[in-house]
Tab-separated table of C-alpha atoms and ligand atoms in Angstrom:
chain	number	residue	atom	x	y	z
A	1	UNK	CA	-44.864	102.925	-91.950
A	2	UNK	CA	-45.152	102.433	-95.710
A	3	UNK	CA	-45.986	101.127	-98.630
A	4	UNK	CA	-43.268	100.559	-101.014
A	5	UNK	CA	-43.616	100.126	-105.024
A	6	UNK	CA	-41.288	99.462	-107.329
A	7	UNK	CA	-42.300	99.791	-111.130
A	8	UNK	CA	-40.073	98.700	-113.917
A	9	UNK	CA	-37.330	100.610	-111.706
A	10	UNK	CA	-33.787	100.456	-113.369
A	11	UNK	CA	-30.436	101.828	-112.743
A	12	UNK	CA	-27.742	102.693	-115.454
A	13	UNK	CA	-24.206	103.786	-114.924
A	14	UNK	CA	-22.801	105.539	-117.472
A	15	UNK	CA	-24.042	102.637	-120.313
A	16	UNK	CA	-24.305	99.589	-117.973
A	17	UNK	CA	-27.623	98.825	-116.698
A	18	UNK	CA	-27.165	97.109	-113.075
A	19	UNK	CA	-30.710	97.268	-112.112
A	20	UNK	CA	-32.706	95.706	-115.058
A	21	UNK	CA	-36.836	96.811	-114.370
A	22	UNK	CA	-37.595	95.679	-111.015
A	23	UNK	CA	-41.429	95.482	-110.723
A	24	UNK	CA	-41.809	94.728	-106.395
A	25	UNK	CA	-44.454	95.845	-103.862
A	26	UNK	CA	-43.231	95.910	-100.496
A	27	UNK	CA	-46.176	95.717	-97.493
A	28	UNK	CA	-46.406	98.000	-94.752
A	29	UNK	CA	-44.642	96.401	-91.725
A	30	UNK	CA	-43.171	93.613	-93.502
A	31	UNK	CA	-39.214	92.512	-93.253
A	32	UNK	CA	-38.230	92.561	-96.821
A	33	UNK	CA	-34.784	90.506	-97.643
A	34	UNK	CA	-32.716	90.790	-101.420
A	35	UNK	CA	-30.691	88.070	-101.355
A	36	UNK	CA	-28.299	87.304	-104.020
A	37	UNK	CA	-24.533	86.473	-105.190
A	38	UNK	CA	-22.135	89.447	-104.937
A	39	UNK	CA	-22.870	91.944	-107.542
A	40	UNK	CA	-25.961	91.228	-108.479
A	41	UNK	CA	-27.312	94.463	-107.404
A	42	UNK	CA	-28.940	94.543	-103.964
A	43	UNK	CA	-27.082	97.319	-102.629
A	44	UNK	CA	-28.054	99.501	-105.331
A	45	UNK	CA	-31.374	98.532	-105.269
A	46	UNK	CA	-31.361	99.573	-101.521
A	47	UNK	CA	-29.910	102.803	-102.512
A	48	UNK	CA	-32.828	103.411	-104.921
A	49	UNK	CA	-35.008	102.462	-102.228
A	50	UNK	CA	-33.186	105.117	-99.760
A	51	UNK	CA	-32.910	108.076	-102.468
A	52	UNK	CA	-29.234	108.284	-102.051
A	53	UNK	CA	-28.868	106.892	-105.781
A	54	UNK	CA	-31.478	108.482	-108.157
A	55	UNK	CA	-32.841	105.523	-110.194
A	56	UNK	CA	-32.692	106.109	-114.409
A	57	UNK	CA	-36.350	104.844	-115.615
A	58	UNK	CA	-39.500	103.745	-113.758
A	59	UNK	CA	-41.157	104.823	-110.508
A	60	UNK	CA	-40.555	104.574	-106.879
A	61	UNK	CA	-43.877	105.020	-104.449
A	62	UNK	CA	-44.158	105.236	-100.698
A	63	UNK	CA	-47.823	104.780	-99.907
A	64	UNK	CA	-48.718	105.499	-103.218
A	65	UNK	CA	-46.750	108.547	-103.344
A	66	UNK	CA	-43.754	109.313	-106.040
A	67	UNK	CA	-40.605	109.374	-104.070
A	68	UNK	CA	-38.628	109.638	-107.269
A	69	UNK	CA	-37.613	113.168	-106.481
A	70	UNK	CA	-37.696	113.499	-102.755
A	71	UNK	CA	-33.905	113.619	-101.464
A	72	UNK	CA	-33.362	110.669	-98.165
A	73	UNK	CA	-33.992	112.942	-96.119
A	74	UNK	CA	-37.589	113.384	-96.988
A	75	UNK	CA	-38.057	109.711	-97.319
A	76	UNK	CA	-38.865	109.084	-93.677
A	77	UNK	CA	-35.833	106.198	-93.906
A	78	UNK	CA	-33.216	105.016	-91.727
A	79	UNK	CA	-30.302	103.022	-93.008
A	80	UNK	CA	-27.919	100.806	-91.334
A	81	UNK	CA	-24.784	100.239	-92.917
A	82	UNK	CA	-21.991	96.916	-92.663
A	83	UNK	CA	-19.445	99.678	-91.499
A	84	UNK	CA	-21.147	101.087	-88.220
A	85	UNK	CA	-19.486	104.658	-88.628
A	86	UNK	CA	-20.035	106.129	-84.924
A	87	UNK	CA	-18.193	109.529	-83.939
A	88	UNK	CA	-15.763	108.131	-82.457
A	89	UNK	CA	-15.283	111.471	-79.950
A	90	UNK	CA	-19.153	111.357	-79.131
A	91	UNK	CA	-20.515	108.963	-76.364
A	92	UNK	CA	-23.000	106.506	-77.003
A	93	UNK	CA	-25.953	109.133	-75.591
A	94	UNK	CA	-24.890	111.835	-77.984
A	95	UNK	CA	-24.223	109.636	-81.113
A	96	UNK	CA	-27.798	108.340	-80.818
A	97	UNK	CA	-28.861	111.745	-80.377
A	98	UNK	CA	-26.875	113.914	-82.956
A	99	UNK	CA	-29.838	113.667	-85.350
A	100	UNK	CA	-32.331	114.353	-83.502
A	101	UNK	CA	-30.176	117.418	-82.457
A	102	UNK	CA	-29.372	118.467	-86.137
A	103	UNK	CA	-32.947	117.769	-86.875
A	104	UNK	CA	-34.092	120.726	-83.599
A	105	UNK	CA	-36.029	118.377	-81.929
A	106	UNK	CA	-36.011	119.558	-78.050
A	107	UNK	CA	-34.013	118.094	-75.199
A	108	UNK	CA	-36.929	115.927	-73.338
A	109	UNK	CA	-38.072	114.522	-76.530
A	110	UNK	CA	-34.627	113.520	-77.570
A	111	UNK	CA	-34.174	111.816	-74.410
A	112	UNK	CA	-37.233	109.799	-74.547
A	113	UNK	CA	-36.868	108.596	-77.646
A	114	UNK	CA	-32.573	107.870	-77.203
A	115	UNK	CA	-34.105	105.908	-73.555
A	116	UNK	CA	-36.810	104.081	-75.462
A	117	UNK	CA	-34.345	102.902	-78.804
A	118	UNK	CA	-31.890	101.777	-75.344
A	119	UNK	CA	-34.088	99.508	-73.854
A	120	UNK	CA	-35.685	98.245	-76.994
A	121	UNK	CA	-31.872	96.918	-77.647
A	122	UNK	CA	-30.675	96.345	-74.156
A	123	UNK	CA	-27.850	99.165	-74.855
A	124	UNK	CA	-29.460	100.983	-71.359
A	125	UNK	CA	-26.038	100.231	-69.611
A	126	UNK	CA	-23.532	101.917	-72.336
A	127	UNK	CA	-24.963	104.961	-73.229
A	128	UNK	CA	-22.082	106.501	-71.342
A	129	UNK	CA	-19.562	105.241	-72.921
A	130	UNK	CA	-17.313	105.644	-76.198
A	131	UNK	CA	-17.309	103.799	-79.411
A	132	UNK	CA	-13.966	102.243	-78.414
A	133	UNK	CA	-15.098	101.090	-75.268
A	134	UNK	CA	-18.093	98.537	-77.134
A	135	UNK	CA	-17.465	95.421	-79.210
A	136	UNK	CA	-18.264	94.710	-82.597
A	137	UNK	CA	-21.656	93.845	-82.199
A	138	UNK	CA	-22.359	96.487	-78.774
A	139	UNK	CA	-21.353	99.262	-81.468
A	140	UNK	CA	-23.583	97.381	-84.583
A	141	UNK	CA	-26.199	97.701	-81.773
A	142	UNK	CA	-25.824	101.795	-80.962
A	143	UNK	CA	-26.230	102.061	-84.944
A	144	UNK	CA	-29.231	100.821	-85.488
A	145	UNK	CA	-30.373	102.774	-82.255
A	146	UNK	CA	-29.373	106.025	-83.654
A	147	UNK	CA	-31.305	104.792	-86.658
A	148	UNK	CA	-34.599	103.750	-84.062
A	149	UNK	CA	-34.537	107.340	-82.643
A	150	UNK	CA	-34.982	109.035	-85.902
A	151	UNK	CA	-38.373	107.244	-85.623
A	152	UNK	CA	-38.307	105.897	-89.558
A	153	UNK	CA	-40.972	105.013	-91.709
A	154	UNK	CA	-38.690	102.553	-93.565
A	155	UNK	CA	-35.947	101.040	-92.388
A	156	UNK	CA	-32.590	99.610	-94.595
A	157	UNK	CA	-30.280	97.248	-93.420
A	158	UNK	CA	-27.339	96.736	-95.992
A	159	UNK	CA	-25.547	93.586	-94.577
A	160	UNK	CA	-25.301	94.595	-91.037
A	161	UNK	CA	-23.757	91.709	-89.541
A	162	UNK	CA	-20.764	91.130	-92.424
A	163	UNK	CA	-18.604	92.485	-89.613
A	164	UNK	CA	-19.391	90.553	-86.813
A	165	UNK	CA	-17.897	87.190	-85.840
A	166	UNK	CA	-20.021	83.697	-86.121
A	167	UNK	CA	-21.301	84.002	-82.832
A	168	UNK	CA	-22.138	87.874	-82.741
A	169	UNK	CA	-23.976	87.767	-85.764
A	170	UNK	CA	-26.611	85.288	-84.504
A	171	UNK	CA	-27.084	86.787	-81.839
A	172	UNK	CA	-27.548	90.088	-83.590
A	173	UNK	CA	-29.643	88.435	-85.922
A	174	UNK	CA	-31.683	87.782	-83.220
A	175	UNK	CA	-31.783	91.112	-81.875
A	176	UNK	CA	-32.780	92.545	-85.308
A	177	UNK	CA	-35.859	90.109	-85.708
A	178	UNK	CA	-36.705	91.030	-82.226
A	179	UNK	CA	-36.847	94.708	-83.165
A	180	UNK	CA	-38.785	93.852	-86.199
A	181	UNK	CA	-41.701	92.114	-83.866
A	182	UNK	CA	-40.942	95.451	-81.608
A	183	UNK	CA	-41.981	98.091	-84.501
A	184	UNK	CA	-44.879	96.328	-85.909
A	185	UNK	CA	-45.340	99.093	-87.960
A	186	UNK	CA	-42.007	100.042	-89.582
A	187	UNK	CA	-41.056	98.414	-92.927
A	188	UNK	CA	-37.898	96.538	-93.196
A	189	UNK	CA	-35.367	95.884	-95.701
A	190	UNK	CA	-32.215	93.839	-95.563
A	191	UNK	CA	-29.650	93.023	-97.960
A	192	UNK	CA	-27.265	89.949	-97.395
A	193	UNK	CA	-25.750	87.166	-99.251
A	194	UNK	CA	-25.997	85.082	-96.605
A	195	UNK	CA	-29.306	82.970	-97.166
A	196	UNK	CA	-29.178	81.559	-93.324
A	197	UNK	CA	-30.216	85.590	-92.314
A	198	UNK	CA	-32.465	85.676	-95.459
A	199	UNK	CA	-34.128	82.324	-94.278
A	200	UNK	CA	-34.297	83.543	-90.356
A	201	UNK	CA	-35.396	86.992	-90.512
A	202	UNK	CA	-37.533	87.669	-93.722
A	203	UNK	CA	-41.668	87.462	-93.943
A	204	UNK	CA	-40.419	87.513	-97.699
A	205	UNK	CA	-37.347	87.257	-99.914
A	206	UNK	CA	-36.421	88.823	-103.161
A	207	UNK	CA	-33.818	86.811	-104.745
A	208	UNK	CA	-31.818	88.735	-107.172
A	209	UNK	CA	-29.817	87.441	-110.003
A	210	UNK	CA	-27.496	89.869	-112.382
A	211	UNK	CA	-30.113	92.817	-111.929
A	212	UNK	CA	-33.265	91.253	-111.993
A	213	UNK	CA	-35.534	89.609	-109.386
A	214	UNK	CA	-35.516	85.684	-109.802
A	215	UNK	CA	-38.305	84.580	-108.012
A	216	UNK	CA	-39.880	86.729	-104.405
A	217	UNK	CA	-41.594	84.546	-101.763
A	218	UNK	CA	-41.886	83.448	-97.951
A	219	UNK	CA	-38.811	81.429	-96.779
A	220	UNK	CA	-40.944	78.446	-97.237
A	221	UNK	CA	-41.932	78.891	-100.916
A	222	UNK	CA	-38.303	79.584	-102.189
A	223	UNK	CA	-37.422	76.595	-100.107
A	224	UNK	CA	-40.474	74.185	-101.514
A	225	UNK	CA	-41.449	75.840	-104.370
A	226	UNK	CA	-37.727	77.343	-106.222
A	227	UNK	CA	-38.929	78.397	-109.778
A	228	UNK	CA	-35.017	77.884	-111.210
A	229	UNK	CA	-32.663	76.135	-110.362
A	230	UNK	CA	-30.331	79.131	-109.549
A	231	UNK	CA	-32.703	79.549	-106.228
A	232	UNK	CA	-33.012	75.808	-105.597
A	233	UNK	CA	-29.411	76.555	-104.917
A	234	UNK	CA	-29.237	79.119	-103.513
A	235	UNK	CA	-31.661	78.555	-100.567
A	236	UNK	CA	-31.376	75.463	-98.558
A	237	UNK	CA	-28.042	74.417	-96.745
A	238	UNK	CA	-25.959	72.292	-97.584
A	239	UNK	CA	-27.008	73.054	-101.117
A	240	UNK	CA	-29.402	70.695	-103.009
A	241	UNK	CA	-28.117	68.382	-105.437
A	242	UNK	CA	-28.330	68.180	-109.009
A	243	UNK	CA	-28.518	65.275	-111.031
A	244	UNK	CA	-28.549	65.423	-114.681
A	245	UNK	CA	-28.394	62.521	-117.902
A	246	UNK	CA	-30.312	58.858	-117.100
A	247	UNK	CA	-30.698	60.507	-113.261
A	248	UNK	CA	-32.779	63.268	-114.615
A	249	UNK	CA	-34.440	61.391	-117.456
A	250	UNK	CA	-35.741	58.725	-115.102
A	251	UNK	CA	-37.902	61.294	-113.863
A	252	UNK	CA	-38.585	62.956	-117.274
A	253	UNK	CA	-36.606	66.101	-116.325
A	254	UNK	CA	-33.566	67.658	-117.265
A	255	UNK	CA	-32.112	68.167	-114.089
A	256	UNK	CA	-33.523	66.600	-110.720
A	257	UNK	CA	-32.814	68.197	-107.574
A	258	UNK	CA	-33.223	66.732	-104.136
A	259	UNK	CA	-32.513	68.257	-100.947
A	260	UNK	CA	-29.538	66.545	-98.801
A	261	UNK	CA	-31.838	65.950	-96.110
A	262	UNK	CA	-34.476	64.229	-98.193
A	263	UNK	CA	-32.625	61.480	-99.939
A	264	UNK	CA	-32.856	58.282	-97.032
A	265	UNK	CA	-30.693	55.056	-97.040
A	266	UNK	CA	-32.775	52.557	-97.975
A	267	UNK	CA	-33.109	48.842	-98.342
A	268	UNK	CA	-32.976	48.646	-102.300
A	269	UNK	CA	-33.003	52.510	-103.273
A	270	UNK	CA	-32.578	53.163	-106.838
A	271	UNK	CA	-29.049	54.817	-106.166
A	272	UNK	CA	-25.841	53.133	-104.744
A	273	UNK	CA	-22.201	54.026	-104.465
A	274	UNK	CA	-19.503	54.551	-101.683
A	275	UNK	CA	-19.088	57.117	-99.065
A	276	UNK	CA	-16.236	59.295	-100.280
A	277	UNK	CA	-15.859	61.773	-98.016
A	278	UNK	CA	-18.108	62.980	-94.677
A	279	UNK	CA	-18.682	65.604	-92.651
A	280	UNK	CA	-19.596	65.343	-88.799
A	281	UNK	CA	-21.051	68.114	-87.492
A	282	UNK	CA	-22.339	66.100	-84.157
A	283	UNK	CA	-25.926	67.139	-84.289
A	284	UNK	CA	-26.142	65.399	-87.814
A	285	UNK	CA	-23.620	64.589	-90.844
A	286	UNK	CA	-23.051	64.936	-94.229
A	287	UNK	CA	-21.831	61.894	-96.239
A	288	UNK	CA	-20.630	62.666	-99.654
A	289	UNK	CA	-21.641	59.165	-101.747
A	290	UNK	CA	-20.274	58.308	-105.565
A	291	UNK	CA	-23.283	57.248	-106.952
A	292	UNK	CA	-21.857	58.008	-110.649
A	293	UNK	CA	-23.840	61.311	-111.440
A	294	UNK	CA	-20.704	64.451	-112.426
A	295	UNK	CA	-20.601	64.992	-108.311
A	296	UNK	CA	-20.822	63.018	-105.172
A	297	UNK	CA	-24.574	63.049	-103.966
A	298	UNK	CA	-24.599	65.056	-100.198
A	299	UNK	CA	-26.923	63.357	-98.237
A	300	UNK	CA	-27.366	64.266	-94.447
A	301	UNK	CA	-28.203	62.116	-91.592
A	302	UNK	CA	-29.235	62.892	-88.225
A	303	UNK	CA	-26.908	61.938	-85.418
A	304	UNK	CA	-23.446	61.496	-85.128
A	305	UNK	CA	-21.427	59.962	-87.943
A	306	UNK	CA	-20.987	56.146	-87.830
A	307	UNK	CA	-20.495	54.527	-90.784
A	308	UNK	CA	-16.398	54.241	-92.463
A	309	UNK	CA	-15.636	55.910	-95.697
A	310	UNK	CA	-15.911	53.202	-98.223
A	311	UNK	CA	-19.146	51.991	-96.972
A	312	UNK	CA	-21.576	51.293	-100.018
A	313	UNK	CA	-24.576	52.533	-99.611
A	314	UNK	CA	-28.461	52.162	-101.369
A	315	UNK	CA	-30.115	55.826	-101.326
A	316	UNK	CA	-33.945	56.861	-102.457
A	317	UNK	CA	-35.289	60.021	-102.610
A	318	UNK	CA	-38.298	61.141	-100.875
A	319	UNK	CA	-40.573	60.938	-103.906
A	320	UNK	CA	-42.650	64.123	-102.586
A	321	UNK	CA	-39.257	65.912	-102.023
A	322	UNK	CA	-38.014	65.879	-106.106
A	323	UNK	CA	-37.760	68.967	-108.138
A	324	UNK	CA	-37.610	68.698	-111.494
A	325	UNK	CA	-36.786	71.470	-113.895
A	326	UNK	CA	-36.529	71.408	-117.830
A	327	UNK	CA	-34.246	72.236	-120.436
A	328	UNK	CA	-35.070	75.799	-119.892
A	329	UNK	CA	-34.956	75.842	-116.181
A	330	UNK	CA	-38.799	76.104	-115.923
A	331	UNK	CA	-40.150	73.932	-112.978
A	332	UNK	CA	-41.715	70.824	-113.858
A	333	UNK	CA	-44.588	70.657	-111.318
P	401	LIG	N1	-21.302	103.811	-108.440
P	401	LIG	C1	-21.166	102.809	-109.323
P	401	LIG	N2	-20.630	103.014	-110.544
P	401	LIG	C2	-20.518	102.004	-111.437
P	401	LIG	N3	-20.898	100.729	-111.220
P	401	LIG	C3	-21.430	100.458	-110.011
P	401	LIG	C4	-21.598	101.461	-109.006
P	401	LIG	N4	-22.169	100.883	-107.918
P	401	LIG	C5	-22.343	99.580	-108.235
P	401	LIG	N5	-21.895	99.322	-109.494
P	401	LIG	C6	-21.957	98.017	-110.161
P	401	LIG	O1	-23.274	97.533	-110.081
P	401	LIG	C7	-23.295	96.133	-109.874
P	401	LIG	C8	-24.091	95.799	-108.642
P	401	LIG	O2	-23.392	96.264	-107.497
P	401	LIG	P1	-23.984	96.164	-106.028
P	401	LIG	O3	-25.359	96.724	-106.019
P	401	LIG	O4	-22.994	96.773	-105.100
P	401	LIG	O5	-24.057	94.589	-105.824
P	401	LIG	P2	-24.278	93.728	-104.471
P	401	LIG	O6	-24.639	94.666	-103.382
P	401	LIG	O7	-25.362	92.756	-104.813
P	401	LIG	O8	-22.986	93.007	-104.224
P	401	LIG	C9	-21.850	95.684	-109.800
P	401	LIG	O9	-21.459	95.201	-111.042
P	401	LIG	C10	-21.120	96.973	-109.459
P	401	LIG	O10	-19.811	96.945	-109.971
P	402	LIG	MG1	-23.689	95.069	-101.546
């Protein structure tokens, strides 16, 4: 287990600066998630984490230590890639074990600790077979159980379920906060875009915009408490809404946001228009209303969908639910 620290870290290629002075403190034992568009940087930031990228100014500590120098490794880290990368000529036993092997540990100790990583991910049943003979998800599962055995300090996830179908990847998902609660001790960090898995599996999230860190809380700050309104919407699906002009004025903002599922049909709301387009998705809808503001207003309803398009409707806000932001994109609170 470890401490992690990150101090004004940044990372240059040849003259472009991708990582921009990242000041972060990660606790020991906690799931850490970057989240963030495409190329914003949270794969590189993992690599700087991991020592398989050396970072160009600041400092990198585990448990207070300077890691800046110390090759992966020496880290005490395991990483888990989107691209699995088994042997494919090596059963399921022996690529779990290979490390272990390399690393000269003996035969009874590699076994125990290849058994234990097994059961911990229900893989007990396939350590006989080959790579080709698992699915998608069976051979996502084997790599992070080669990664278990090598009994890490810190481990990295970089967007481990990317290659895994709807289905597979929540149930993976599952899996992975399950090993979290099974290895109290080990620190976790996982990239993704994909703010569902941010929201699901992370004590906290470090949303990253063009190199820098944009705001890092629990799920449930970002989601009440977004300090832009980049990570208003970003987190949250379907997105929130933004309402600019005599919308945002009204409220002595610049831009008002409001949540889809905290905007109500009402009686005499202070917004009306007509359903333009809807989306069942049986548990609850979405219905898309022109209420004159640059985009239809999403506003979701529980059940199934009832009403035709063309219905007018009257809409209010949840008053407690508003976020208002300025002409900077400072948080009006
Ligand atoms: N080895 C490299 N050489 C030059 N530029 C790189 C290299 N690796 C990443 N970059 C650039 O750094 C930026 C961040 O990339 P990356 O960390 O992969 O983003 P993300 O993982 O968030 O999609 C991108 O603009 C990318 O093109
Ligand atoms: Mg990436």
């Amino acid at each position: 287990m470890a401490k992690i620290e990150l101090k004004n870290v940044t990372k240059s290629y040849g003259g472009l600066q991708v990582i921009k002075g990242i000041d972060l403190e990660i606790r020991k034992g906690e799931f850490m998630v970057f989240v963030g568009p495409s190329g914003c940087g949270k794969s590189t930031l993992l690599r700087l984490v991991s020592g398989l990228e050396e970072i160009t100014t600041g400092d990198m500590l585990f448990d207070g230590q300077r890691v800046n120098d110390l090759v992966p490794s020496d880290r005490g880290i395991a990483m888990v890639f989107q691209s699995y990368a088994l042997y494919p000529h090596m059963k399921v036993y022996d690529n779990m074990a290979f490390g272990m092997k390399l690393a000269k540990a003996g035969k009874p100790e590699i076994d125990r600790r290849v058994r234990e990583a097994a059961r911990l991910l229900q893989i007990e049943h396939l350590l006989d077979r080959l790579p080709k003979q698992l699915s998608g998800g069976q051979r996502q599962r084997v790599a992070i159980g080669r990664a278990i055995v090598r009994d890490p300090r810190v481990f990295l996830f970089d967007e481990p379920l990317s290659n895994l179908d709807a289905a597979l990847r929540v149930q993976t998902r599952l899996e992975i906060a399950r090993l979290h609660h099974g290895m109290q001790d080990v620190t976790m960090i996982y990239v993704t875009h994909d703010q569902v898995e941010a929201m699901t599996l992370a004590d906290r999230i470090a949303v990253l915009r063009d190199g820098k860190l944009e705001q890092v809380g629990t799920p449930a700050e970002l989601y009440e408490r977004p300090n832009s309104t980049f990570v208003a919407g970003f987190i949250g699906s379907p997105k929130m809404n933004f309402l600019t002009d005599g919308f945002a004025h009204a409220h002595d903002c610049a831009t008002l946001g409001i949540r889809p599922e905290h905007i109500d049909i009402a009686e005499a709301g202070p917004w009306s228009g007509e359903v333009v387009h809807a989306e069942d998705l049986g548990a609850d809808h979405y219905l898309f209303v022109e209420i004159g503001a640059a985009e239809p207003l999403v506003v979701r309803q529980p059940g199934k969908l009832a009403l035709p398009l063309g219905t007018r409707l009257s809409l209010a806000p949840r008053l407690g639910h508003l976020h208002r932001f300025d002409a900077n994109d400072a948080p009006i609170r």
